[in-house]
Amino acid sequence: MALFKKIGSFFTPTPEASRWKKLAPYLVIVLFFVAALVAGTYTWEYTNSPDFCGSSCHIHPSEVSSYQQSPHAQVKCVECHIGRAFIGNQITRKIGDFKHVTAMIFSTYEYPLHVKSLRPAPEICEQCHSSDKYSNDTLHEYIHYVPDQENSEFSTYLSMNTGGGTFEEGLGGGVHWHAQNTVLYYPTDKSEQEIPYAKSYDEEAGIWTEYVDVNSDFDPYDVEDEDLMEMDCVTCHNRISHSVNSPNEAVDSAMARDQISTSIPEIKFKAVEALTGDYEGLDQAGMAIDKLESYYREIYPDFYEENSVLIFEAVEEINKIYTDNVFPEQKIDWDTHSDNIGHQEVPGCFRCHDGKHLEISGIPISVECNTCHTLPVQVGPEEQIAILEFNETTQPTKHNSPNWVVLHQYAFDEELDEEYGICSTCHDVTDWDTGNDTSFCSNALCHGGGEDYLDFEVFKTPDLLRNLILNLPHYPNSFELDEEWHARTTPEEERFYMLDVVHDEADYSEFEAIEDGLDCTDCHEGESPIAPASREKCIACHGETEEGWVALTEKFESNPHDGHYGDLLCTTCHKNFGPYRNPCALCHEDIPYVEN
């Protein structure tokens, strides 16, 4: 009680007390608030530090390890997970994340860890990286090693068309086209590896274009707009701050940096083999990797005797690669989190750009490789020059088809090419169907770099294949279709499908729809060389419909997300002047073939 009396008398001095005794309580209160402010500031800064996030708040060593080897290793966790905002908002968000502390205390984490929510990209990524910034093309070299006796080295070169920038500046293309356009998509799994539906908005035209994976059972009518996700930076750059290389990539990188000597026989193969083994824990994995030392001592005794240090260093580096990326207790390994940049180890770009996401008239989301980068070129260490092809202005119009990658295998006829040089005039077609990298058309990187995710088998479906063919600006007379195609179409219909006939002057007279003297420029002058004529061009000759174009298209039942109201082209149905399966058949069953 005496202590409380002293404290009370200190803060409530008598009127007779000296001036300093009267001021002392106020000084103590001020000092207390200053100390609290300083302590609070340091506490706030500490709780915003990567050390606190990674070890004190919620423990996830796998994310700390991947963060430390990422390009954003100097960026604080809170920059992305809390975001830059008014401090009051930051405090509120941090309080909301207190659940991670309780999850750590009571061990209620669900492994493997997956982020449940992130701040929108404009609040995090675009605070440093402006989406309006244009990026020049950049040359990339990727060094690889073959898992053979000599660890044969080769490099892959390609130029990446990053692009971006605003449309007002005449830019907005390249990979970063996605950052300048509104693109919505519907993933069916938490890791967003399956995307059966996507739609993009053309701001200038004011219309939406929907794409549905024709190999899925997805029905656009079953999804609500609020279930769609908007594409942003982290749709592709989802592991940019938590980098995890595959075993193959990690070993290639270590060998390129001479952390693992390339002089060690078959070290590429043995390293990847050791890293991908099935182990019960880190101890068992470490013992298996350590056995590489005894392997070289027994199998390569002479090399081991002279280069034992190199082998010890290699084993140490392989162990480090494993412990930096695999965490058995948290169920984390190389395959737990997909990195959506590229399309080598996971679908990545091919989640949508797979050739089978079609819009209503059968035109797919482009699967053309050179939309994002030049065709990759592979060279060995003895070659000093890598020739990249940038000039695409002289290529045939059919190469501009968004699905030419799918169709070119059908368009090539070896006998006709030998006679007329249809493909070999521009390309070396040696061993074109092997992927042995002996020529342009046997490019191993094209025929061995992610095509598993493209599922080319689905394109052998006659209806789908027919739609793709009809969207080609031209295709060769040598094009042959399977027996199922012939069974479903009459010879007359087949003939009408051949676009070469339509564009052959000798046969113009056989088409009532094409008058004598009609020239290509009558339809195509001033138009894109790879696109159908505009609606205005058709109406200029054939006149407006009785109902009016907008009223005519309005009659069709609208799609739940956009509708046909006034946004269809004449050529959507009247394609190449001949009969065409009504494009409505892509969504509606029992649509017959009709004469246009």
Coordinates of C-alpha atoms in Angstrom, one line a residue:
M1 CA 0.0 0.0 0.0
A2 CA 2.9 2.3 0.8
L3 CA 4.2 1.9 -2.8
F4 CA 0.8 2.9 -4.3
K5 CA 0.7 5.9 -1.9
K6 CA 4.1 7.0 -3.1
I7 CA 3.1 6.6 -6.8
G8 CA -0.1 8.5 -6.1
S9 CA 1.7 11.4 -4.3
F10 CA 4.2 11.5 -7.2
F11 CA 1.5 12.0 -9.8
T12 CA -0.6 14.2 -7.6
P13 CA 1.8 16.6 -5.8
T14 CA 0.6 18.9 -3.1
P15 CA 0.1 22.6 -3.9
E16 CA 3.2 23.4 -1.8
A17 CA 5.4 21.0 -3.9
S18 CA 8.3 22.5 -5.9
R19 CA 7.9 23.3 -9.5
W20 CA 10.0 20.3 -10.5
K21 CA 7.9 17.9 -8.5
K22 CA 4.9 19.3 -10.3
L23 CA 6.5 18.9 -13.7
A24 CA 8.0 15.5 -13.0
P25 CA 4.7 13.5 -13.6
Y26 CA 4.2 15.1 -17.0
L27 CA 7.8 14.4 -18.0
V28 CA 7.4 10.8 -17.0
I29 CA 4.2 10.5 -19.1
V30 CA 5.9 12.1 -22.1
L31 CA 9.0 9.8 -21.7
F32 CA 6.7 6.8 -21.4
F33 CA 4.9 7.6 -24.7
V34 CA 8.2 8.4 -26.4
A35 CA 9.6 5.0 -25.3
A36 CA 6.4 3.3 -26.3
L37 CA 6.5 5.0 -29.7
V38 CA 10.1 4.0 -30.2
A39 CA 9.5 0.4 -29.0
G40 CA 6.4 0.2 -31.1
T41 CA 8.3 1.4 -34.2
Y42 CA 11.1 -1.2 -33.7
T43 CA 8.5 -3.9 -33.0
W44 CA 6.6 -2.9 -36.2
E45 CA 9.8 -3.0 -38.2
Y46 CA 10.8 -6.3 -36.8
T47 CA 7.4 -7.9 -37.4
N48 CA 7.8 -6.7 -41.0
S49 CA 11.2 -8.4 -41.4
P50 CA 11.7 -11.6 -43.4
D51 CA 13.4 -13.1 -40.3
F52 CA 10.2 -12.7 -38.2
C53 CA 8.0 -13.9 -41.0
G54 CA 10.1 -17.0 -41.7
S55 CA 11.1 -18.1 -38.2
S56 CA 9.1 -16.4 -35.5
C57 CA 5.6 -15.9 -36.9
H58 CA 4.7 -18.9 -39.0
I59 CA 7.4 -21.4 -39.7
H60 CA 7.8 -22.6 -43.3
P61 CA 11.4 -23.2 -44.1
S62 CA 10.7 -24.3 -47.6
E63 CA 9.3 -20.8 -48.5
V64 CA 12.2 -19.1 -46.7
S65 CA 14.7 -21.2 -48.6
S66 CA 13.1 -20.6 -52.0
Y67 CA 12.7 -16.9 -51.2
Q68 CA 16.4 -16.5 -50.4
Q69 CA 17.3 -17.9 -53.9
S70 CA 14.7 -15.8 -55.7
P71 CA 15.1 -12.5 -57.7
H72 CA 13.2 -10.8 -54.9
A73 CA 15.4 -11.9 -52.0
Q74 CA 15.9 -8.3 -51.0
V75 CA 12.2 -7.5 -51.0
K76 CA 10.4 -7.9 -47.7
C77 CA 7.7 -10.5 -47.3
V78 CA 5.2 -7.8 -46.3
E79 CA 5.7 -5.9 -49.6
C80 CA 3.7 -8.7 -51.3
H81 CA 1.7 -10.4 -48.5
I82 CA 0.5 -7.1 -46.8
G83 CA 1.1 -4.6 -49.6
R84 CA 1.9 -0.9 -49.5
A85 CA -1.0 1.0 -48.0
F86 CA -2.0 3.5 -45.3
I87 CA -0.5 2.2 -42.1
G88 CA -4.0 1.7 -40.6
N89 CA -4.8 -0.7 -43.4
Q90 CA -1.5 -2.5 -43.0
I91 CA -2.2 -3.0 -39.3
T92 CA -5.7 -4.3 -40.0
R93 CA -4.3 -6.8 -42.6
K94 CA -1.6 -7.9 -40.2
I95 CA -4.2 -8.5 -37.5
G96 CA -6.2 -10.6 -40.0
D97 CA -3.1 -12.7 -40.6
F98 CA -2.7 -13.4 -36.9
K99 CA -4.2 -16.8 -37.7
H100 CA -0.8 -17.9 -38.9
V101 CA 0.6 -17.4 -35.4
T102 CA -2.1 -19.4 -33.8
A103 CA -1.7 -22.1 -36.5
M104 CA 2.0 -22.3 -35.6
I105 CA 1.4 -22.4 -31.9
F106 CA -1.2 -25.2 -32.1
S107 CA 0.3 -27.0 -35.1
T108 CA -2.8 -26.7 -37.2
Y109 CA -1.0 -26.0 -40.5
E110 CA -2.2 -28.1 -43.4
Y111 CA 0.8 -29.3 -45.4
P112 CA 1.8 -28.7 -48.1
L113 CA 1.4 -25.0 -47.7
H114 CA -0.5 -23.1 -50.4
V115 CA -1.2 -19.4 -50.3
K116 CA -4.9 -18.8 -49.8
S117 CA -5.0 -15.1 -50.9
L118 CA -2.7 -12.5 -52.2
R119 CA -3.1 -8.7 -52.7
P120 CA -4.0 -7.7 -56.2
A121 CA -1.0 -7.3 -58.6
P122 CA -1.6 -3.5 -59.0
E123 CA -1.1 -3.2 -55.2
I124 CA 2.1 -5.2 -55.1
C125 CA 3.9 -6.0 -58.4
E126 CA 3.0 -2.7 -60.1
Q127 CA 4.3 -0.6 -57.2
C128 CA 7.8 -1.4 -58.6
H129 CA 7.0 -2.8 -62.1
S130 CA 4.7 -0.5 -64.1
S131 CA 2.4 -2.4 -66.5
D132 CA 2.7 0.5 -68.9
K133 CA 6.4 0.0 -69.3
Y134 CA 7.6 -1.3 -72.7
S135 CA 10.3 -3.9 -72.6
N136 CA 12.6 -4.5 -75.6
D137 CA 13.2 -8.0 -76.9
T138 CA 15.9 -9.7 -74.9
L139 CA 18.3 -12.5 -75.9
H140 CA 18.3 -15.5 -73.6
E141 CA 20.9 -18.2 -73.4
Y142 CA 20.1 -21.4 -71.5
I143 CA 23.0 -23.8 -70.9
H144 CA 22.1 -27.5 -70.7
Y145 CA 24.1 -30.7 -70.2
V146 CA 23.2 -34.1 -71.7
P147 CA 23.0 -37.0 -69.2
D148 CA 25.7 -38.9 -71.1
Q149 CA 29.2 -40.1 -70.3
E150 CA 30.8 -36.7 -71.3
N151 CA 28.0 -34.4 -69.9
S152 CA 27.8 -33.0 -73.4
E153 CA 27.1 -29.3 -73.3
F154 CA 24.7 -27.3 -75.5
S155 CA 23.1 -23.9 -75.4
T156 CA 19.6 -22.8 -76.3
Y157 CA 19.2 -19.3 -77.6
L158 CA 15.9 -17.4 -78.1
S159 CA 14.8 -13.8 -78.2
M160 CA 11.9 -13.1 -75.8
N161 CA 9.3 -10.7 -77.0
T162 CA 8.3 -9.3 -73.7
G163 CA 6.6 -6.2 -75.1
G164 CA 4.0 -4.4 -73.1
G165 CA 3.5 -0.6 -73.0
T166 CA 0.3 1.2 -73.7
F167 CA -1.8 1.0 -76.8
E168 CA -1.9 4.8 -76.9
E169 CA 1.8 4.6 -77.7
G170 CA 1.3 2.0 -80.4
L171 CA 2.6 -0.7 -78.2
G172 CA 0.8 -3.4 -76.0
G173 CA 2.0 -6.5 -77.8
G174 CA 4.2 -9.4 -76.8
V175 CA 4.0 -11.5 -73.7
H176 CA 2.9 -8.5 -71.6
W177 CA -0.2 -8.0 -73.9
H178 CA -1.9 -9.8 -71.0
A179 CA -1.1 -6.9 -68.7
Q180 CA -2.7 -4.4 -71.0
N181 CA -5.9 -6.3 -71.6
T182 CA -8.7 -7.6 -69.5
V183 CA -8.5 -11.4 -69.5
L184 CA -10.7 -13.5 -67.2
Y185 CA -10.4 -17.3 -66.7
Y186 CA -11.9 -20.1 -64.8
P187 CA -9.5 -22.6 -63.1
T188 CA -10.9 -25.9 -61.9
D189 CA -8.1 -26.7 -59.4
K190 CA -6.4 -24.8 -56.6
S191 CA -3.0 -24.7 -58.4
E192 CA -4.7 -23.3 -61.6
Q193 CA -3.2 -25.9 -63.8
E194 CA -6.6 -26.7 -65.5
I195 CA -8.3 -23.8 -67.2
P196 CA -11.1 -24.9 -69.5
Y197 CA -12.5 -21.4 -70.0
A198 CA -11.2 -18.0 -70.7
K199 CA -12.5 -14.7 -72.1
S200 CA -10.8 -11.5 -73.2
Y201 CA -12.2 -8.0 -73.7
D202 CA -11.5 -5.9 -76.7
E203 CA -11.8 -2.4 -75.3
E204 CA -11.8 -0.7 -78.7
A205 CA -14.5 -2.9 -80.2
G206 CA -16.3 -3.2 -76.8
I207 CA -16.9 -6.9 -77.1
W208 CA -15.9 -10.0 -75.2
T209 CA -14.5 -13.1 -76.9
E210 CA -14.9 -16.4 -75.1
Y211 CA -12.8 -19.5 -75.5
V212 CA -13.7 -23.0 -74.3
D213 CA -11.5 -26.1 -74.2
V214 CA -13.2 -28.4 -76.6
N215 CA -11.6 -31.4 -75.0
S216 CA -13.3 -30.6 -71.7
D217 CA -16.9 -31.1 -70.5
F218 CA -17.1 -27.5 -69.5
D219 CA -20.3 -25.6 -70.0
P220 CA -20.0 -21.7 -69.9
Y221 CA -23.6 -21.6 -68.6
D222 CA -22.5 -23.3 -65.4
V223 CA -20.1 -20.6 -64.2
E224 CA -21.0 -17.2 -62.7
D225 CA -19.0 -14.0 -63.4
E226 CA -17.9 -13.8 -59.8
D227 CA -16.2 -17.2 -60.1
L228 CA -13.9 -15.9 -62.8
M229 CA -10.4 -14.7 -62.0
E230 CA -8.7 -11.8 -63.7
M231 CA -5.3 -12.5 -65.1
D232 CA -2.5 -10.5 -63.6
C233 CA 1.2 -10.7 -63.0
V234 CA 1.1 -13.7 -60.6
T235 CA -1.0 -15.8 -63.0
C236 CA 2.3 -16.5 -64.7
H237 CA 4.9 -15.2 -62.3
N238 CA 3.5 -17.2 -59.5
R239 CA 6.9 -18.4 -58.1
I240 CA 8.9 -15.3 -58.9
S241 CA 9.6 -14.7 -55.2
H242 CA 9.8 -18.4 -54.2
S243 CA 11.9 -20.0 -56.9
V244 CA 12.2 -23.7 -57.0
N245 CA 14.2 -25.2 -59.9
S246 CA 13.5 -28.8 -61.1
P247 CA 16.3 -31.3 -60.5
N248 CA 17.4 -31.0 -64.1
E249 CA 17.4 -27.2 -64.1
A250 CA 19.2 -27.1 -60.7
V251 CA 22.0 -29.4 -61.8
D252 CA 22.4 -27.6 -65.1
S253 CA 22.7 -24.3 -63.3
A254 CA 25.3 -25.7 -60.8
M255 CA 27.3 -27.2 -63.6
A256 CA 27.2 -24.0 -65.6
R257 CA 28.5 -22.1 -62.5
D258 CA 31.2 -24.8 -62.0
Q259 CA 29.8 -25.8 -58.6
I260 CA 29.7 -29.3 -60.1
S261 CA 32.6 -30.0 -62.4
T262 CA 31.6 -31.0 -65.9
S263 CA 34.8 -33.1 -66.1
I264 CA 33.3 -35.8 -63.8
P265 CA 32.0 -38.6 -66.0
E266 CA 28.2 -38.9 -66.2
I267 CA 27.7 -36.6 -63.3
K268 CA 24.6 -35.0 -64.9
F269 CA 22.9 -38.3 -65.0
K270 CA 24.0 -39.5 -61.5
A271 CA 23.1 -36.1 -59.9
V272 CA 19.6 -36.0 -61.3
E273 CA 19.1 -39.7 -60.5
A274 CA 20.1 -39.1 -56.8
L275 CA 18.0 -36.0 -56.5
T276 CA 14.8 -37.7 -57.8
G277 CA 15.1 -40.8 -55.7
D278 CA 12.2 -41.8 -53.4
Y279 CA 13.4 -41.2 -49.8
E280 CA 11.6 -41.3 -46.5
G281 CA 13.5 -38.3 -45.1
L282 CA 16.5 -36.0 -45.4
D283 CA 18.8 -38.4 -43.6
Q284 CA 18.1 -41.2 -46.1
A285 CA 18.4 -38.8 -49.0
G286 CA 21.7 -37.5 -47.7
M287 CA 23.1 -41.0 -47.4
A288 CA 22.0 -41.9 -50.9
I289 CA 23.6 -38.8 -52.3
D290 CA 26.8 -39.5 -50.3
K291 CA 27.0 -42.9 -52.0
L292 CA 28.0 -41.1 -55.2
E293 CA 31.5 -40.7 -53.7
S294 CA 31.9 -44.5 -53.4
Y295 CA 30.3 -45.0 -56.8
Y296 CA 33.1 -43.0 -58.5
R297 CA 35.8 -44.6 -56.3
E298 CA 34.7 -48.1 -57.5
I299 CA 33.6 -47.4 -61.1
Y300 CA 36.2 -44.7 -62.0
P301 CA 39.2 -45.4 -59.7
D302 CA 41.7 -43.6 -61.8
F303 CA 39.6 -40.4 -62.1
Y304 CA 38.7 -40.6 -58.4
E305 CA 42.4 -40.8 -57.4
E306 CA 43.2 -37.7 -59.3
N307 CA 40.0 -35.7 -58.8
S308 CA 38.6 -36.7 -55.4
V309 CA 38.2 -33.1 -54.4
L310 CA 36.0 -32.4 -57.4
I311 CA 33.8 -35.3 -56.5
F312 CA 33.5 -34.3 -52.8
E313 CA 32.5 -30.7 -53.9
A314 CA 30.0 -32.1 -56.3
V315 CA 28.4 -34.3 -53.7
E316 CA 28.3 -31.4 -51.3
E317 CA 26.5 -29.2 -53.9
I318 CA 24.0 -32.0 -54.8
N319 CA 23.2 -32.3 -51.1
K320 CA 22.7 -28.6 -50.9
I321 CA 20.4 -28.6 -53.9
Y322 CA 18.3 -31.3 -52.3
T323 CA 18.0 -29.7 -48.8
D324 CA 17.2 -26.3 -50.3
N325 CA 14.3 -27.6 -52.2
V326 CA 12.9 -30.7 -50.5
F327 CA 11.2 -30.7 -47.1
P328 CA 9.6 -34.1 -46.3
E329 CA 8.0 -33.0 -43.0
Q330 CA 6.1 -30.3 -44.8
K331 CA 5.4 -32.5 -47.9
I332 CA 7.3 -30.2 -50.1
D333 CA 9.3 -31.5 -53.1
W334 CA 10.1 -30.5 -56.7
D335 CA 6.5 -31.0 -57.9
T336 CA 4.5 -29.4 -55.0
H337 CA 4.2 -26.0 -56.5
S338 CA 4.0 -25.4 -60.3
D339 CA 6.0 -22.6 -61.8
N340 CA 3.8 -21.2 -64.6
I341 CA 6.6 -19.3 -66.4
G342 CA 7.3 -21.1 -69.7
H343 CA 6.0 -24.6 -70.6
Q344 CA 8.8 -27.1 -70.0
E345 CA 8.2 -28.7 -66.7
V346 CA 4.5 -27.8 -66.3
P347 CA 1.8 -26.6 -68.8
G348 CA 2.4 -22.9 -68.0
C349 CA 1.4 -21.0 -71.1
F350 CA -0.2 -24.1 -72.6
R351 CA -2.9 -23.9 -70.0
C352 CA -4.7 -21.6 -72.4
H353 CA -2.4 -21.5 -75.5
D354 CA -2.9 -25.2 -76.3
G355 CA -4.7 -24.8 -79.6
K356 CA -7.9 -26.4 -78.3
H357 CA -9.4 -23.3 -76.6
L358 CA -11.7 -22.2 -79.4
E359 CA -14.1 -19.3 -79.7
I360 CA -17.5 -19.7 -81.4
S361 CA -16.3 -19.6 -85.0
G362 CA -13.6 -22.2 -84.3
I363 CA -10.7 -19.8 -84.1
P364 CA -8.3 -20.8 -81.2
I365 CA -6.3 -18.9 -78.7
S366 CA -3.0 -18.7 -80.6
V367 CA -0.5 -21.5 -80.0
E368 CA 2.1 -19.9 -82.2
C369 CA 5.6 -20.1 -80.6
N370 CA 6.9 -16.9 -82.1
T371 CA 4.1 -14.9 -80.6
C372 CA 6.2 -14.8 -77.4
H373 CA 9.7 -15.7 -78.6
T374 CA 11.7 -16.6 -81.6
L375 CA 12.0 -20.3 -82.5
P376 CA 14.6 -21.7 -80.1
V377 CA 18.0 -22.6 -81.6
Q378 CA 20.2 -25.2 -80.1
V379 CA 24.0 -25.1 -80.6
G380 CA 26.9 -27.0 -79.2
P381 CA 30.0 -25.5 -77.5
E382 CA 32.0 -25.8 -80.7
E383 CA 29.6 -23.6 -82.6
Q384 CA 30.2 -19.9 -82.3
I385 CA 27.2 -18.6 -84.2
A386 CA 23.5 -19.2 -83.4
I387 CA 21.1 -18.0 -86.2
L388 CA 17.8 -16.7 -84.9
E389 CA 15.1 -15.9 -87.4
F390 CA 13.4 -12.6 -86.7
N391 CA 11.9 -11.6 -90.0
E392 CA 8.4 -13.0 -90.3
T393 CA 7.1 -10.6 -92.9
T394 CA 7.9 -12.9 -95.8
Q395 CA 6.3 -16.0 -94.5
P396 CA 3.2 -17.5 -96.2
T397 CA -0.1 -16.3 -94.9
K398 CA -1.0 -19.8 -93.7
H399 CA 1.9 -19.5 -91.2
N400 CA -0.1 -16.8 -89.5
S401 CA -2.9 -19.1 -88.5
P402 CA -3.2 -19.2 -84.7
N403 CA -3.0 -23.0 -84.9
W404 CA -0.3 -23.4 -87.5
V405 CA 1.8 -25.3 -84.9
V406 CA -1.0 -27.9 -84.8
L407 CA -1.7 -28.0 -88.6
H408 CA 1.7 -27.9 -90.2
Q409 CA 2.2 -31.6 -89.6
Y410 CA -0.8 -32.3 -91.8
A411 CA 0.0 -29.7 -94.4
F412 CA 3.4 -31.2 -95.3
D413 CA 3.6 -33.7 -98.1
E414 CA 7.1 -35.1 -98.6
E415 CA 6.5 -36.1 -102.3
L416 CA 5.0 -32.8 -103.3
D417 CA 7.7 -30.9 -101.5
E418 CA 10.4 -32.8 -103.4
E419 CA 8.7 -31.8 -106.6
Y420 CA 7.7 -28.2 -105.8
G421 CA 9.7 -27.2 -102.8
I422 CA 6.6 -26.1 -100.9
C423 CA 8.3 -26.1 -97.5
S424 CA 12.0 -26.8 -98.4
T425 CA 12.2 -23.5 -100.3
C426 CA 12.5 -21.8 -97.0
H427 CA 13.2 -24.6 -94.5
D428 CA 15.6 -27.5 -94.2
V429 CA 13.1 -30.4 -93.9
T430 CA 15.7 -33.2 -93.3
D431 CA 14.3 -35.8 -90.8
W432 CA 11.3 -33.5 -90.3
D433 CA 9.3 -36.0 -88.3
T434 CA 12.1 -37.2 -85.9
G435 CA 13.0 -34.3 -83.6
N436 CA 16.7 -35.3 -83.8
D437 CA 17.8 -31.7 -84.2
T438 CA 19.5 -32.2 -87.6
S439 CA 17.5 -29.5 -89.4
F440 CA 15.1 -26.6 -88.9
C441 CA 12.1 -28.9 -89.1
S442 CA 13.5 -31.5 -86.7
N443 CA 14.1 -28.9 -84.0
A444 CA 14.4 -31.0 -80.8
L445 CA 13.3 -28.1 -78.7
C446 CA 10.1 -27.8 -80.6
H447 CA 9.4 -31.5 -80.8
G448 CA 10.5 -32.2 -77.2
G449 CA 9.6 -29.1 -75.2
G450 CA 6.2 -29.3 -73.7
E451 CA 4.1 -30.8 -76.4
D452 CA 2.9 -33.3 -73.8
Y453 CA 0.7 -30.6 -72.5
L454 CA -0.7 -29.8 -76.0
D455 CA -2.5 -33.1 -76.5
F456 CA -2.2 -33.1 -80.3
E457 CA -4.3 -36.3 -80.4
V458 CA -7.5 -34.3 -79.8
F459 CA -7.0 -32.5 -83.0
K460 CA -7.5 -35.6 -85.0
T461 CA -11.3 -35.3 -84.2
P462 CA -12.8 -34.6 -87.7
D463 CA -15.1 -31.8 -86.6
L464 CA -12.4 -30.0 -84.7
L465 CA -9.8 -30.5 -87.4
R466 CA -12.2 -29.2 -90.0
N467 CA -12.8 -26.0 -88.1
L468 CA -9.1 -25.4 -87.8
I469 CA -8.5 -26.0 -91.5
L470 CA -11.2 -23.7 -92.5
N471 CA -9.6 -20.9 -90.5
L472 CA -6.4 -21.1 -92.5
P473 CA -6.0 -18.3 -95.0
H474 CA -4.8 -20.9 -97.5
Y475 CA -3.8 -24.6 -97.2
P476 CA -2.3 -26.9 -99.7
N477 CA -4.2 -29.2 -102.1
S478 CA -2.2 -32.1 -100.7
F479 CA -4.2 -31.9 -97.4
E480 CA -5.7 -35.2 -96.7
L481 CA -8.3 -36.1 -94.1
D482 CA -9.1 -39.4 -92.5
E483 CA -11.8 -41.9 -93.4
E484 CA -14.2 -40.5 -90.8
W485 CA -14.1 -37.1 -92.6
H486 CA -14.9 -38.7 -95.9
A487 CA -17.7 -40.7 -94.4
R488 CA -19.4 -37.6 -93.1
T489 CA -19.2 -35.4 -96.2
T490 CA -20.1 -35.8 -99.8
P491 CA -17.6 -35.3 -102.6
E492 CA -19.3 -32.0 -103.5
E493 CA -19.0 -30.8 -99.9
E494 CA -15.4 -31.8 -99.8
R495 CA -14.6 -29.9 -102.9
F496 CA -16.2 -26.7 -101.5
Y497 CA -14.0 -27.0 -98.4
M498 CA -10.8 -26.8 -100.4
L499 CA -9.8 -23.2 -100.1
D500 CA -7.4 -23.4 -103.0
V501 CA -10.3 -23.9 -105.3
V502 CA -11.9 -20.7 -104.0
H503 CA -8.8 -18.8 -104.7
D504 CA -8.0 -20.3 -108.1
E505 CA -8.9 -18.0 -111.0
A506 CA -9.4 -21.0 -113.3
D507 CA -12.4 -22.1 -111.2
Y508 CA -14.0 -18.7 -110.5
S509 CA -16.7 -19.4 -113.1
E510 CA -17.9 -22.5 -111.3
F511 CA -19.0 -20.4 -108.3
E512 CA -22.2 -18.5 -108.6
A513 CA -21.3 -16.6 -105.5
I514 CA -18.2 -15.1 -107.3
E515 CA -19.0 -12.9 -110.3
D516 CA -16.8 -12.6 -113.3
G517 CA -14.1 -10.0 -112.9
L518 CA -14.1 -10.1 -109.1
D519 CA -10.6 -9.4 -107.9
C520 CA -9.0 -10.3 -104.5
T521 CA -8.7 -6.6 -103.7
D522 CA -12.5 -6.2 -103.9
C523 CA -12.7 -8.0 -100.6
H524 CA -9.3 -7.7 -99.1
E525 CA -8.0 -4.3 -100.0
G526 CA -7.3 -2.3 -96.9
E527 CA -7.9 -5.4 -94.8
S528 CA -5.5 -7.5 -92.7
P529 CA -3.8 -10.1 -95.0
I530 CA -4.6 -12.9 -92.6
A531 CA -8.1 -12.1 -91.6
P532 CA -11.6 -12.3 -93.2
A533 CA -13.1 -9.3 -94.8
S534 CA -14.9 -6.9 -92.5
R535 CA -18.6 -6.8 -92.1
E536 CA -18.7 -3.4 -93.8
K537 CA -17.0 -4.8 -96.9
C538 CA -19.7 -7.5 -97.3
I539 CA -22.6 -5.0 -96.7
A540 CA -21.1 -2.6 -99.3
C541 CA -21.8 -5.1 -102.0
H542 CA -24.6 -7.4 -100.7
G543 CA -26.5 -4.7 -98.8
E544 CA -27.8 -4.7 -95.3
T545 CA -30.1 -7.4 -94.0
E546 CA -33.8 -6.8 -93.9
E547 CA -33.8 -6.7 -90.1
G548 CA -30.5 -4.8 -89.9
W549 CA -27.3 -6.5 -88.7
V550 CA -27.7 -5.7 -85.0
A551 CA -31.3 -6.8 -85.0
L552 CA -30.4 -10.0 -86.9
T553 CA -27.7 -11.1 -84.5
E554 CA -29.8 -10.1 -81.5
K555 CA -32.2 -12.8 -82.3
F556 CA -29.8 -15.5 -81.2
E557 CA -29.9 -16.5 -77.5
S558 CA -27.1 -14.6 -75.8
N559 CA -24.2 -16.2 -74.1
P560 CA -24.3 -15.6 -70.3
H561 CA -21.2 -13.5 -70.4
D562 CA -21.4 -11.5 -73.6
G563 CA -24.0 -12.4 -76.2
H564 CA -23.9 -12.2 -80.0
Y565 CA -25.5 -8.7 -80.1
G566 CA -24.1 -7.0 -83.1
D567 CA -20.6 -8.5 -82.8
L568 CA -20.6 -11.3 -85.4
L569 CA -18.9 -11.0 -88.8
C570 CA -20.6 -12.1 -92.0
T571 CA -17.7 -14.5 -92.5
T572 CA -18.5 -16.2 -89.1
C573 CA -21.0 -18.2 -91.0
H574 CA -20.4 -17.4 -94.7
K575 CA -16.9 -18.7 -94.8
N576 CA -15.1 -18.9 -98.2
F577 CA -18.4 -18.7 -100.2
G578 CA -19.1 -22.4 -99.7
P579 CA -21.1 -24.6 -97.3
Y580 CA -19.9 -24.5 -93.7
R581 CA -21.2 -26.2 -90.7
N582 CA -23.0 -23.6 -88.7
P583 CA -20.6 -22.2 -86.1
C584 CA -23.5 -22.5 -83.6
A585 CA -22.8 -26.2 -83.7
L586 CA -19.8 -25.6 -81.5
C587 CA -22.2 -25.0 -78.6
H588 CA -25.6 -26.3 -79.8
E589 CA -26.2 -29.9 -80.9
D590 CA -27.9 -31.2 -84.1
I591 CA -27.0 -28.3 -86.3
P592 CA -27.0 -29.5 -90.0
Y593 CA -24.6 -28.6 -92.8
V594 CA -26.2 -25.8 -94.8
E595 CA -25.6 -24.0 -98.1
N596 CA -24.6 -20.4 -97.5

